Short mmCIF file of C-alpha atoms and ligand atoms in Angstrom, two decimals:
data_model
loop_
_atom_site.label_atom_id
_atom_site.label_comp_id
_atom_site.label_asym_id
_atom_site.label_seq_id
_atom_site.Cartn_x
_atom_site.Cartn_y
_atom_site.Cartn_z
CA MET A 114 4.05 8.94 -2.41
CA SER A 115 2.33 6.55 -4.83
CA LEU A 116 4.37 4.44 -7.23
CA ARG A 117 1.32 3.51 -9.36
CA GLY A 118 2.09 3.70 -13.07
CA LYS A 119 5.88 3.79 -12.68
CA ALA A 120 8.08 1.62 -14.90
CA VAL A 121 10.86 -0.29 -13.16
CA LEU A 122 13.80 -2.27 -14.58
CA VAL A 123 15.27 -4.87 -12.22
CA THR A 124 18.41 -6.83 -13.08
CA GLY A 125 18.95 -10.23 -11.49
CA ALA A 126 15.18 -10.53 -11.34
CA GLY A 127 14.96 -14.30 -11.83
CA ARG A 128 15.10 -15.24 -8.17
CA GLY A 129 16.10 -14.07 -4.69
CA ILE A 130 16.26 -10.36 -3.92
CA GLY A 131 15.63 -9.26 -7.53
CA ARG A 132 12.44 -11.29 -7.79
CA ALA A 133 11.19 -9.95 -4.44
CA ILE A 134 11.90 -6.38 -5.59
CA ALA A 135 10.09 -6.92 -8.90
CA VAL A 136 7.02 -8.36 -7.16
CA ALA A 137 7.04 -5.62 -4.49
CA PHE A 138 6.95 -2.91 -7.18
CA ALA A 139 4.19 -4.78 -9.04
CA GLU A 140 2.17 -4.85 -5.80
CA GLN A 141 2.49 -1.05 -5.77
CA GLY A 142 1.08 -0.79 -9.31
CA CYS A 143 4.32 -0.65 -11.32
CA ASP A 144 5.12 -2.33 -14.64
CA VAL A 145 8.41 -4.20 -14.46
CA ALA A 146 11.14 -5.17 -16.93
CA LEU A 147 13.06 -8.21 -15.72
CA ALA A 148 16.64 -9.09 -16.68
CA ALA A 149 18.69 -12.22 -15.92
CA ARG A 150 20.32 -15.06 -17.84
CA SER A 151 17.83 -17.87 -17.04
CA ALA A 152 14.66 -17.57 -19.13
CA ASP A 153 12.79 -20.12 -16.98
CA GLU A 154 13.33 -18.16 -13.78
CA LEU A 155 12.43 -14.88 -15.48
CA ALA A 156 9.16 -16.48 -16.65
CA GLU A 157 8.31 -17.39 -13.04
CA THR A 158 8.97 -13.84 -11.84
CA ALA A 159 6.95 -12.46 -14.76
CA GLN A 160 4.03 -14.67 -13.76
CA ALA A 161 4.19 -13.29 -10.20
CA VAL A 162 4.24 -9.70 -11.55
CA ARG A 163 1.26 -10.37 -13.86
CA ALA A 164 -0.67 -11.84 -10.91
CA HIS A 165 -0.81 -8.22 -9.72
CA LYS A 166 -2.26 -7.15 -13.10
CA GLN A 167 0.95 -5.34 -14.07
CA ARG A 168 3.01 -5.68 -17.23
CA ALA A 169 6.17 -7.80 -17.11
CA VAL A 170 8.84 -7.69 -19.83
CA GLU A 171 11.28 -10.60 -19.79
CA CYS A 172 14.76 -9.80 -21.11
CA VAL A 173 17.36 -12.57 -21.12
CA CYS A 174 20.65 -10.76 -20.58
CA ASP A 175 24.09 -11.09 -19.02
CA VAL A 176 24.71 -7.66 -17.44
CA ALA A 177 28.46 -8.07 -17.99
CA GLU A 178 28.01 -8.12 -21.79
CA PRO A 179 27.72 -4.62 -23.33
CA GLY A 180 25.81 -5.75 -26.44
CA GLU A 181 23.30 -7.76 -24.39
CA VAL A 182 22.74 -4.84 -22.02
CA ALA A 183 22.13 -2.42 -24.90
CA ARG A 184 19.52 -4.79 -26.40
CA MET A 185 17.90 -5.48 -23.00
CA VAL A 186 17.52 -1.78 -22.17
CA TYR A 187 16.18 -1.04 -25.68
CA GLU A 188 13.56 -3.79 -25.24
CA ALA A 189 12.59 -2.51 -21.79
CA LEU A 190 12.34 1.13 -22.92
CA THR A 191 10.36 0.21 -26.03
CA ALA A 192 7.92 -2.04 -24.16
CA LEU A 193 7.36 0.23 -21.15
CA GLY A 194 7.76 3.64 -22.82
CA GLY A 195 10.46 4.72 -20.35
CA ILE A 196 12.14 3.59 -17.15
CA ASP A 197 11.45 5.52 -13.94
CA ILE A 198 13.45 3.30 -11.61
CA LEU A 199 16.51 1.16 -12.39
CA VAL A 200 17.50 -1.45 -9.81
CA ASN A 201 21.03 -2.80 -10.39
CA ASN A 202 20.76 -6.05 -8.46
CA ALA A 203 22.46 -8.81 -10.48
CA GLY A 204 25.41 -10.12 -8.51
CA TYR A 205 28.13 -12.74 -8.40
CA ALA A 206 30.33 -13.97 -5.55
CA CYS A 207 33.33 -16.22 -5.19
CA PHE A 208 34.37 -16.41 -1.54
CA LYS A 209 37.82 -17.92 -0.94
CA PRO A 210 41.23 -16.88 0.41
CA PHE A 211 42.75 -14.14 -1.74
CA VAL A 212 45.82 -16.25 -2.47
CA ASP A 213 43.61 -18.88 -4.17
CA LEU A 214 41.51 -16.42 -6.19
CA THR A 215 42.04 -16.77 -9.95
CA LEU A 216 42.21 -13.82 -12.31
CA GLU A 217 39.07 -15.17 -13.99
CA GLU A 218 37.15 -15.19 -10.68
CA TRP A 219 38.38 -11.67 -9.85
CA ARG A 220 37.38 -10.38 -13.28
CA ARG A 221 33.97 -12.07 -13.27
CA THR A 222 33.16 -10.57 -9.86
CA LEU A 223 34.04 -7.04 -10.99
CA ASP A 224 32.44 -7.55 -14.42
CA VAL A 225 29.05 -8.54 -12.99
CA ASN A 226 28.86 -6.48 -9.78
CA LEU A 227 30.53 -3.25 -10.90
CA THR A 228 30.78 -3.13 -14.69
CA GLY A 229 27.27 -4.59 -14.93
CA ALA A 230 25.91 -1.63 -12.96
CA PHE A 231 28.03 0.74 -15.11
CA LEU A 232 26.65 -0.72 -18.35
CA CYS A 233 23.00 -0.80 -17.27
CA THR A 234 23.17 2.70 -15.82
CA GLN A 235 24.83 4.16 -18.92
CA ALA A 236 22.24 2.51 -21.16
CA VAL A 237 19.26 3.80 -19.15
CA LEU A 238 20.61 7.26 -18.30
CA PRO A 239 20.04 9.16 -21.59
CA SER A 240 16.28 8.55 -21.36
CA MET A 241 16.19 9.56 -17.68
CA MET A 242 18.28 12.68 -18.35
CA ALA A 243 15.98 13.70 -21.20
CA ARG A 244 12.99 13.43 -18.86
CA ARG A 245 14.95 15.11 -16.05
CA SER A 246 13.77 12.53 -13.54
CA GLY A 247 14.59 9.03 -12.41
CA ARG A 248 15.90 6.87 -9.63
CA ILE A 249 18.74 4.34 -9.58
CA ILE A 250 19.01 1.82 -6.75
CA ASN A 251 22.20 -0.22 -6.56
CA ILE A 252 22.04 -3.40 -4.49
CA SER A 253 25.38 -3.37 -2.75
CA SER A 254 26.25 -5.20 0.49
CA VAL A 255 27.69 -4.75 3.96
CA SER A 256 30.77 -6.09 2.16
CA GLY A 257 30.87 -2.68 0.49
CA LEU A 258 31.20 -0.99 3.88
CA LYS A 259 33.71 -3.15 5.74
CA PRO A 260 36.37 -5.77 5.05
CA ILE A 261 35.33 -9.43 5.28
CA VAL A 262 37.91 -12.19 5.25
CA GLU A 263 37.84 -14.40 2.11
CA GLN A 264 35.61 -11.92 0.27
CA SER A 265 38.36 -9.79 -1.32
CA ALA A 266 36.97 -9.60 -4.87
CA TYR A 267 33.38 -9.25 -3.66
CA CYS A 268 34.35 -6.54 -1.12
CA ALA A 269 36.32 -4.69 -3.82
CA SER A 270 33.35 -4.81 -6.21
CA LYS A 271 30.84 -3.63 -3.61
CA HIS A 272 33.12 -0.87 -2.26
CA GLY A 273 33.47 0.20 -5.90
CA LEU A 274 29.70 0.13 -6.36
CA ASN A 275 29.26 2.35 -3.30
CA GLY A 276 31.82 4.81 -4.70
CA LEU A 277 30.03 4.83 -8.05
CA THR A 278 26.69 5.37 -6.30
CA ALA A 279 27.88 8.36 -4.28
CA THR A 280 29.60 9.98 -7.26
CA LEU A 281 26.55 9.53 -9.50
CA ALA A 282 24.30 10.96 -6.77
CA MET A 283 26.28 14.20 -7.14
CA GLU A 284 26.65 14.14 -10.94
CA LEU A 285 23.01 13.35 -11.66
CA ARG A 286 21.45 15.70 -9.11
CA PRO A 287 21.09 18.49 -11.74
CA TYR A 288 18.95 16.12 -13.81
CA GLY A 289 16.60 15.28 -10.96
CA ILE A 290 17.89 11.71 -10.81
CA ALA A 291 18.36 10.17 -7.36
CA VAL A 292 20.96 7.44 -6.82
CA HIS A 293 21.05 5.14 -3.79
CA ALA A 294 22.81 2.03 -2.52
CA ILE A 295 21.17 -0.61 -0.34
CA CYS A 296 23.73 -2.57 1.70
CA PRO A 297 22.10 -5.72 3.06
CA GLY A 298 23.68 -8.07 5.55
CA GLY A 299 23.15 -11.79 5.00
CA VAL A 300 19.99 -12.65 3.06
CA ASP A 301 18.79 -16.24 2.75
CA THR A 302 18.92 -16.84 -1.03
CA GLN A 303 20.55 -19.29 -3.45
CA PHE A 304 23.48 -16.84 -3.64
CA SER A 305 24.27 -17.07 0.09
CA ARG A 306 23.48 -20.80 0.23
CA ASP A 307 26.05 -21.38 -2.56
CA ALA A 308 28.68 -18.92 -1.29
CA MET A 309 28.36 -19.73 2.44
CA PRO A 310 26.94 -23.28 2.63
CA ASP A 311 28.12 -23.85 6.20
CA ARG A 312 26.55 -20.74 7.76
CA ASP A 313 23.39 -21.14 9.81
CA LYS A 314 20.84 -18.85 8.13
CA THR A 315 18.33 -18.81 10.98
CA ASN A 316 17.19 -15.21 11.48
CA TRP A 317 18.90 -14.01 8.29
CA LEU A 318 17.10 -11.40 6.26
CA LEU A 319 14.63 -12.55 3.62
CA PRO A 320 14.56 -11.09 0.07
CA GLU A 321 11.33 -9.27 0.95
CA ASP A 322 13.20 -7.26 3.61
CA VAL A 323 15.48 -5.81 0.93
CA ALA A 324 12.50 -5.23 -1.37
CA HIS A 325 10.87 -3.23 1.41
CA ALA A 326 13.98 -1.02 1.58
CA ALA A 327 13.81 -0.45 -2.21
CA LEU A 328 10.18 0.65 -1.88
CA TYR A 329 11.12 2.99 0.98
CA LEU A 330 13.76 4.71 -1.17
CA SER A 331 11.35 4.95 -4.09
CA MET A 332 8.74 6.65 -1.93
CA LEU A 333 11.05 9.35 -0.53
CA SER A 334 9.83 12.89 -1.03
CA PRO A 335 11.69 14.76 -3.80
CA ARG A 336 13.11 17.03 -1.06
CA ALA A 337 14.87 14.13 0.64
CA THR A 338 17.37 11.47 -0.25
CA THR A 339 19.33 8.64 1.36
CA ASP A 340 22.69 7.67 -0.06
CA THR A 341 23.31 4.35 1.62
CA LEU A 342 20.71 2.23 3.35
CA LEU A 343 22.29 -0.44 5.54
CA VAL A 344 19.80 -3.23 6.27
CA ARG A 345 21.07 -5.80 8.73
CA ARG A 346 19.62 -8.67 10.74
CA PHE A 347 17.89 -7.46 13.88
CA ASP A 348 20.21 -9.56 16.06
CA SER A 349 23.46 -8.56 14.30
CA THR A 350 26.00 -5.97 15.45
CA PRO A 351 25.95 -2.46 13.94
CA ILE A 352 29.01 -1.65 11.81
CA GLY A 353 31.62 -0.17 14.14
CA GLY A 354 29.78 -1.58 17.17
N1 NAP B 657 22.15 -13.02 -0.41
C1 NAP B 657 22.91 -12.24 0.36
O1 NAP B 657 23.31 -12.61 1.48
C2 NAP B 657 23.26 -10.85 -0.12
C3 NAP B 657 23.71 -9.91 0.83
C4 NAP B 657 24.05 -8.65 0.42
C5 NAP B 657 23.94 -8.30 -0.92
N2 NAP B 657 23.52 -9.21 -1.83
C6 NAP B 657 23.43 -8.79 -3.23
O2 NAP B 657 22.10 -8.92 -3.66
C7 NAP B 657 22.08 -9.14 -5.07
C8 NAP B 657 21.15 -10.29 -5.40
O3 NAP B 657 21.62 -11.45 -4.73
P1 NAP B 657 20.68 -12.68 -4.33
O4 NAP B 657 21.10 -13.11 -2.99
O5 NAP B 657 19.24 -12.36 -4.57
O6 NAP B 657 21.20 -13.77 -5.39
P2 NAP B 657 20.44 -14.93 -6.18
O7 NAP B 657 19.28 -15.45 -5.41
O8 NAP B 657 21.49 -15.88 -6.61
O9 NAP B 657 19.87 -14.17 -7.48
C9 NAP B 657 20.76 -13.52 -8.34
C10 NAP B 657 20.02 -13.07 -9.58
O10 NAP B 657 20.95 -12.38 -10.42
C11 NAP B 657 20.98 -13.01 -11.70
N3 NAP B 657 22.31 -12.87 -12.26
C12 NAP B 657 23.48 -13.38 -11.78
N4 NAP B 657 24.47 -13.06 -12.61
C13 NAP B 657 23.92 -12.34 -13.62
C14 NAP B 657 24.45 -11.74 -14.79
N5 NAP B 657 25.75 -11.81 -15.09
N6 NAP B 657 23.60 -11.08 -15.61
C15 NAP B 657 22.29 -11.00 -15.32
N7 NAP B 657 21.73 -11.56 -14.23
C16 NAP B 657 22.55 -12.22 -13.40
C17 NAP B 657 20.58 -14.44 -11.42
O11 NAP B 657 20.04 -15.09 -12.56
P3 NAP B 657 20.91 -15.89 -13.62
O12 NAP B 657 21.91 -16.71 -12.85
O13 NAP B 657 19.90 -16.68 -14.37
O14 NAP B 657 21.54 -14.84 -14.48
C18 NAP B 657 19.48 -14.23 -10.39
O15 NAP B 657 18.28 -13.88 -11.02
C19 NAP B 657 23.54 -9.34 -5.49
O16 NAP B 657 24.03 -8.15 -6.04
C20 NAP B 657 24.25 -9.64 -4.18
O17 NAP B 657 25.59 -9.23 -4.22
C21 NAP B 657 23.17 -10.48 -1.46
#
């Protein structure tokens, strides 16, 4: 199924997985709206999208701020004339023992990873529902599928995101809107380098591996869907294994 001509909104598109997803959709002939807080990084991603002769719309936005999300989605919808695919990718992590976690760190994790997806999805949904079509891809994590020591807030946010994803898949089915979660294992990005500086990242996934999974979901036939796509390192152990 061709994605040519589709309009895609990617949050957290300034670097890492979000940038790879934005560029992968541009390679397939999509226009892309890009959201993140750092204008400089968004400009670099936009340049990479335009190198594929596709439109890029840069929207500086903190996904945890309702007013900023409303403005960002309005700008994206106005510039692209609609959004066919929303990728909720922006994420935050603070890995430490639960006993040392501050309320501020707990709240920020849930605000960005869970409430951010809530806000962006609610802002985009009316236009998708009116067109009776659309696709929402939430970038979750293996931390949304299993407990990981010293990741309590992050695990809680990603388990919550998986619950939201599955519930929306049922609620939005009558509108022809598909909702999926991608749950990657470790991906070598600034995020994992900051959160897990001591881990050897040899053989970890690259952002392009997650982007490939997002394209796969976007090319599913309308008869088929996939709720949760777990993408792990080839040499890692399957969950439950
Ligand atoms: N790397 C991994 O090992 C891994 C594994 C599984 C899942 N994930 C998930 O993958 C997603 C992307 O992670 P990544 O590894 O690509 O991280 P990354 O390289 O640090 O990139 C994160 C992107 O999100 C943006 N962002 C962060 N907070 C934001 C906010 N409040 N509002 C808007 N944009 C925000 C960042 O830009 P600004 O800072 O400029 O806003 C940046 O563009 C996250 O949801 C993460 O949980 C990552």
